[in-house]
mmCIF file of C-alpha atoms in Angstrom:
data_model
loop_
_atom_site.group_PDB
_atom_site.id
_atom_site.type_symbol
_atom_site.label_atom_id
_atom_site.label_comp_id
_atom_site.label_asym_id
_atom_site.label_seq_id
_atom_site.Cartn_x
_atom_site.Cartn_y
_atom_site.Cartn_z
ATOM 1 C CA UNK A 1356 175.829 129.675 5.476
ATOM 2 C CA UNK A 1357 176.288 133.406 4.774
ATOM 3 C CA UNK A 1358 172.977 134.380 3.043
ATOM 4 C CA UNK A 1359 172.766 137.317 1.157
ATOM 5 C CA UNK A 1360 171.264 140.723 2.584
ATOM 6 C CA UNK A 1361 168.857 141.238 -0.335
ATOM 7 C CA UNK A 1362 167.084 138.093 1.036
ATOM 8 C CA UNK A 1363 165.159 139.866 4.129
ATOM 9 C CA UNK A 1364 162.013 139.108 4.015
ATOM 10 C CA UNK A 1365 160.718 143.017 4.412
ATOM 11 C CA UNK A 1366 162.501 144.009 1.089
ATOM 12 C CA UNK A 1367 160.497 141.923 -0.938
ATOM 13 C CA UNK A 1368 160.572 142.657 -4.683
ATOM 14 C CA UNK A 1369 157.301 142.788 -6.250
ATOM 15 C CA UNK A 1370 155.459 139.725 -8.820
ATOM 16 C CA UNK A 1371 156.735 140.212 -12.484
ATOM 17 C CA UNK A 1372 157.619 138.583 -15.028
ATOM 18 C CA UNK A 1373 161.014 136.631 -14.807
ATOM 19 C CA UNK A 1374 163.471 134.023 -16.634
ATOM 20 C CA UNK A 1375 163.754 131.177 -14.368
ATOM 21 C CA UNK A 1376 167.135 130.191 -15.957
ATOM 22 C CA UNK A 1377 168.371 133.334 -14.597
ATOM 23 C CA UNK A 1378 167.277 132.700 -10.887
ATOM 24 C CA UNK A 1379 168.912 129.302 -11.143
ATOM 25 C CA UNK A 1380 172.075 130.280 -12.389
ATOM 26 C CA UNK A 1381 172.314 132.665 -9.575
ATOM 27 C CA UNK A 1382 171.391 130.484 -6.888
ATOM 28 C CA UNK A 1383 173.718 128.391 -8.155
ATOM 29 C CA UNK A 1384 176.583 130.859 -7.822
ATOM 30 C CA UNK A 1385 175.644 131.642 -4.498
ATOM 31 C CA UNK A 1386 176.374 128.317 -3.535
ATOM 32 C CA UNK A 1387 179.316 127.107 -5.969
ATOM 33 C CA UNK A 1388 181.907 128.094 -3.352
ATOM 34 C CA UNK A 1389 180.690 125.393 -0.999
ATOM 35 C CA UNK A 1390 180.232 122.413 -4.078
ATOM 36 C CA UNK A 1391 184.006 123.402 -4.705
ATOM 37 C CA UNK A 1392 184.580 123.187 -0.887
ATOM 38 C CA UNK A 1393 183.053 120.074 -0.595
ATOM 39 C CA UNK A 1394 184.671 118.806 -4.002
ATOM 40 C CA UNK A 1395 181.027 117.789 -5.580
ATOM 41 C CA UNK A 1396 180.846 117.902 -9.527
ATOM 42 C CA UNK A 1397 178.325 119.913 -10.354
ATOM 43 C CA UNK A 1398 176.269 120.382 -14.024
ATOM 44 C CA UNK A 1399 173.650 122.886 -15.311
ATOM 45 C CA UNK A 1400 171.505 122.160 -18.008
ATOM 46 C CA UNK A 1401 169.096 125.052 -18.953
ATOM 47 C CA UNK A 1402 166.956 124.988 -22.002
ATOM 48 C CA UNK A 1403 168.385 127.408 -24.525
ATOM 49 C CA UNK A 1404 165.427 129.467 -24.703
ATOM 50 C CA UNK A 1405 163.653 131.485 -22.000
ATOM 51 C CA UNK A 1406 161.688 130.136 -19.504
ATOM 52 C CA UNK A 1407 158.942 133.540 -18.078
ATOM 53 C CA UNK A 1408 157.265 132.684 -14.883
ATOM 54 C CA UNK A 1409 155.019 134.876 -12.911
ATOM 55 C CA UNK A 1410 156.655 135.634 -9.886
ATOM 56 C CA UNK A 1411 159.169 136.950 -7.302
ATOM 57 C CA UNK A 1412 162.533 136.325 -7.937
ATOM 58 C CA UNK A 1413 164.433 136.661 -5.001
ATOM 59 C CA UNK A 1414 161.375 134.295 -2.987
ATOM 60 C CA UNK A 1415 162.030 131.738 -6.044
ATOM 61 C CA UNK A 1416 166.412 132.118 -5.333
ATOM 62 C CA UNK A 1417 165.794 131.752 -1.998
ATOM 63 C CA UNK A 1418 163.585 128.429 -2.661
ATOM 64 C CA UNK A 1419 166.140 126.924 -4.791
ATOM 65 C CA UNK A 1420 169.148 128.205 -2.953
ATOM 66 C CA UNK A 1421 167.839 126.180 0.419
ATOM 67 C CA UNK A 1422 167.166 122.801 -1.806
ATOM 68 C CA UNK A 1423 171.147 123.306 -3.424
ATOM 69 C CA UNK A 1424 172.373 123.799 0.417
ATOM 70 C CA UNK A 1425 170.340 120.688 1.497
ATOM 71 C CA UNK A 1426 171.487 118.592 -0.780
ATOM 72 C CA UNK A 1427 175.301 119.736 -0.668
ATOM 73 C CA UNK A 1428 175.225 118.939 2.854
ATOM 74 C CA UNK A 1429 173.846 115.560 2.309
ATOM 75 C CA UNK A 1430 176.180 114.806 -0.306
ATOM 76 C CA UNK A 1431 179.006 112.718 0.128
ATOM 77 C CA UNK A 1432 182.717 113.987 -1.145
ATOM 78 C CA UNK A 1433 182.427 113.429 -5.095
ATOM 79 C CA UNK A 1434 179.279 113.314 -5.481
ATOM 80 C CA UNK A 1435 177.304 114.667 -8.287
ATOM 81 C CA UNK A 1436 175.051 117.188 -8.102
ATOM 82 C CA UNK A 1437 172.845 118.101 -11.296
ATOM 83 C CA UNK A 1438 170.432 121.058 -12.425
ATOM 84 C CA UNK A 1439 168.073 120.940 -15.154
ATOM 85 C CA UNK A 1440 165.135 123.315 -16.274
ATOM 86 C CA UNK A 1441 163.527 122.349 -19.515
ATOM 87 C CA UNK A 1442 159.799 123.089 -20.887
ATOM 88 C CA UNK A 1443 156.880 120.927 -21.227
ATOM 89 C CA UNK A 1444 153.625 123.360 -20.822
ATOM 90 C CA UNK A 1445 155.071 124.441 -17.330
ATOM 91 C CA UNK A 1446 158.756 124.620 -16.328
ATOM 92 C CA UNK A 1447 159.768 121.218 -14.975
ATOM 93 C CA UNK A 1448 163.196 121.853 -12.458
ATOM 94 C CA UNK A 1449 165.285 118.874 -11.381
ATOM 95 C CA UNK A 1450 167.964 119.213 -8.893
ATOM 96 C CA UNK A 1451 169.166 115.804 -8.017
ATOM 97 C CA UNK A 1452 172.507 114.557 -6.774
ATOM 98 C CA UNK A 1453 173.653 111.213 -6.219
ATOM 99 C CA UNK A 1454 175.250 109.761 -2.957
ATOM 100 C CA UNK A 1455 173.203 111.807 -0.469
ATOM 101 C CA UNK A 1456 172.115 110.521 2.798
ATOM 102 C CA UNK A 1457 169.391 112.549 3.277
ATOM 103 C CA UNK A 1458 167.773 113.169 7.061
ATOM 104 C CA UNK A 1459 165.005 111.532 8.644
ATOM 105 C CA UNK A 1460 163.566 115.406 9.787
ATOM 106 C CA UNK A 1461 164.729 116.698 6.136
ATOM 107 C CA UNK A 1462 161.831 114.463 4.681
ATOM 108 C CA UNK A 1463 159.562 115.211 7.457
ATOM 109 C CA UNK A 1464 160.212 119.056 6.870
ATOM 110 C CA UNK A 1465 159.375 118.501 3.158
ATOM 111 C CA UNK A 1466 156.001 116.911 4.490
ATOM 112 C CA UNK A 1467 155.118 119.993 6.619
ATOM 113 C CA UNK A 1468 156.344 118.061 9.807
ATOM 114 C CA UNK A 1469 158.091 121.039 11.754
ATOM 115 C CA UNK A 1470 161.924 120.953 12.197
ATOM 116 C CA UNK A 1471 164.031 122.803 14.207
ATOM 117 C CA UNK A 1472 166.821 122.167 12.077
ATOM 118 C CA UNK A 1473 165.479 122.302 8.412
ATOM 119 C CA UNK A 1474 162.280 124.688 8.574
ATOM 120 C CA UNK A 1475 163.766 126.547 5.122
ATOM 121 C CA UNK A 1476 162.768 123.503 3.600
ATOM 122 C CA UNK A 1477 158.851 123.877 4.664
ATOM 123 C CA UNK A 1478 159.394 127.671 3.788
ATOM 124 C CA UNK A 1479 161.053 126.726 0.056
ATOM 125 C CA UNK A 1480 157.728 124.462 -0.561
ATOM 126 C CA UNK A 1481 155.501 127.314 0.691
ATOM 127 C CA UNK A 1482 157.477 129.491 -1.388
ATOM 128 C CA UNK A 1483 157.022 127.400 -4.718
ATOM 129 C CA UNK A 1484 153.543 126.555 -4.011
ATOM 130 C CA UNK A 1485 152.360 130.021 -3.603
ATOM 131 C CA UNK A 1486 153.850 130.293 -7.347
ATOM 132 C CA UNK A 1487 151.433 128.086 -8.293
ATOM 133 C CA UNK A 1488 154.317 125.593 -8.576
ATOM 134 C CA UNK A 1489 154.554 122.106 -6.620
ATOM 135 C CA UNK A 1490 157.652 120.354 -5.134
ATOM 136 C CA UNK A 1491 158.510 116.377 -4.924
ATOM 137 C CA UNK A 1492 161.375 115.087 -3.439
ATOM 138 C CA UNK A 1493 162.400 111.228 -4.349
ATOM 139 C CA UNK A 1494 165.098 109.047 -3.744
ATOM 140 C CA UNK A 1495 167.085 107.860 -6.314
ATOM 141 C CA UNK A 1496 168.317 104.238 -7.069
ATOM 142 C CA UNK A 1497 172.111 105.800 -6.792
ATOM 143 C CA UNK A 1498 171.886 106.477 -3.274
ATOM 144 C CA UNK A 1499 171.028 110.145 -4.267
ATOM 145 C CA UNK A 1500 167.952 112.533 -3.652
ATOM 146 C CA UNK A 1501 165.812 114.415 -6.173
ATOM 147 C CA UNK A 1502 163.980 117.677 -5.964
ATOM 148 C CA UNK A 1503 161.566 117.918 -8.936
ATOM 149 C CA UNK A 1504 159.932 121.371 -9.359
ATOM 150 C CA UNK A 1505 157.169 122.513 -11.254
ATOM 151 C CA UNK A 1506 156.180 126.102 -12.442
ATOM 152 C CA UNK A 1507 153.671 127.408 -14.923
ATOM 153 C CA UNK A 1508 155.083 129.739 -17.654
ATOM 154 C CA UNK A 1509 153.531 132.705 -18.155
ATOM 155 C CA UNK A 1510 150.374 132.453 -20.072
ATOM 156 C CA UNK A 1511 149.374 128.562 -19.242
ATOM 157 C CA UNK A 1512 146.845 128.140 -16.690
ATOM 158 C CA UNK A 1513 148.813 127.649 -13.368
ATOM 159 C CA UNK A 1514 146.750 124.473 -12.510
ATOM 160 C CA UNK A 1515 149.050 122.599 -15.167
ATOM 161 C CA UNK A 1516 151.914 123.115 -13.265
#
């Protein structure tokens, strides 16, 4: 995967304000050469209206750029892969795709077990919990994986999230 430069570490932009639906429409793009590569069908559903978090929004890319990448390699040729943010007191984020076989150490990473081979996935959690967000992967009953992703909006109390 050819990261970005803007994504080292030392160049950090600083907390602000931020539309969510913007960061996940670019992490997206970052990544919709490989979902053509790989021939997955891919949807984005973003509420129509803006969704302001508190936070850093190349750290918040880079968290939802590693869980699109994990679960395009996991997929299987044809899959789905789907993208949702919608509002409900705190931004709830689903990325989910169907016929994913997802990794023994991938879950384990998600747990905080470390892994040579998926330790972005540890840093994406540490990355939406210190956004006062939380992260909770599931299996679905499709053979596919979900990533559900919580952040507050500005001006809730981040404990809702």
């Amino acid at each position: 995967w050819d990261l970005p430069e803007h994504f080292n570490w030392p160049r950090r932009t600083p907390a602000r304000e931020i539309d969510i639906r913007l960061v996940i429409e670019q992490a997206t793009r970052r990544i919709k050469h490989e979902i053509t590569a790989r021939r997955i069908r891919h949807t984005l559903a973003l509420s129509p209206d803006s969704l302001i978090v508190h936070g850093e929004d190349q750290l918040l890319e880079l968290a939802l750029l590693d869980l699109l990448i994990v679960l395009t390699e996991a997929c299987d040729t044809g899959a789905n892969l789907h993208v949702e943010a919608q509002p409900s007191g705190h931004v709830g984020i689903v990325v989910r795709a169907d016929s994913c076989k997802l990794p023994r150490q991938v879950l384990e990473a998600l747990d905080g077990v470390p892994s040579n081979q998926h330790v972005g996935l540890s840093v994406a959690r540490m990355i939406i919990e210190s956004h006062h967000g939380r992260l909770v992967v599931s299996r679905e009953p499709d053979a596919g994986i979900r990533f559900d992703l919580s952040l507050p909006l500005c001006g809730r109390d981040p404990t809702l999230a």
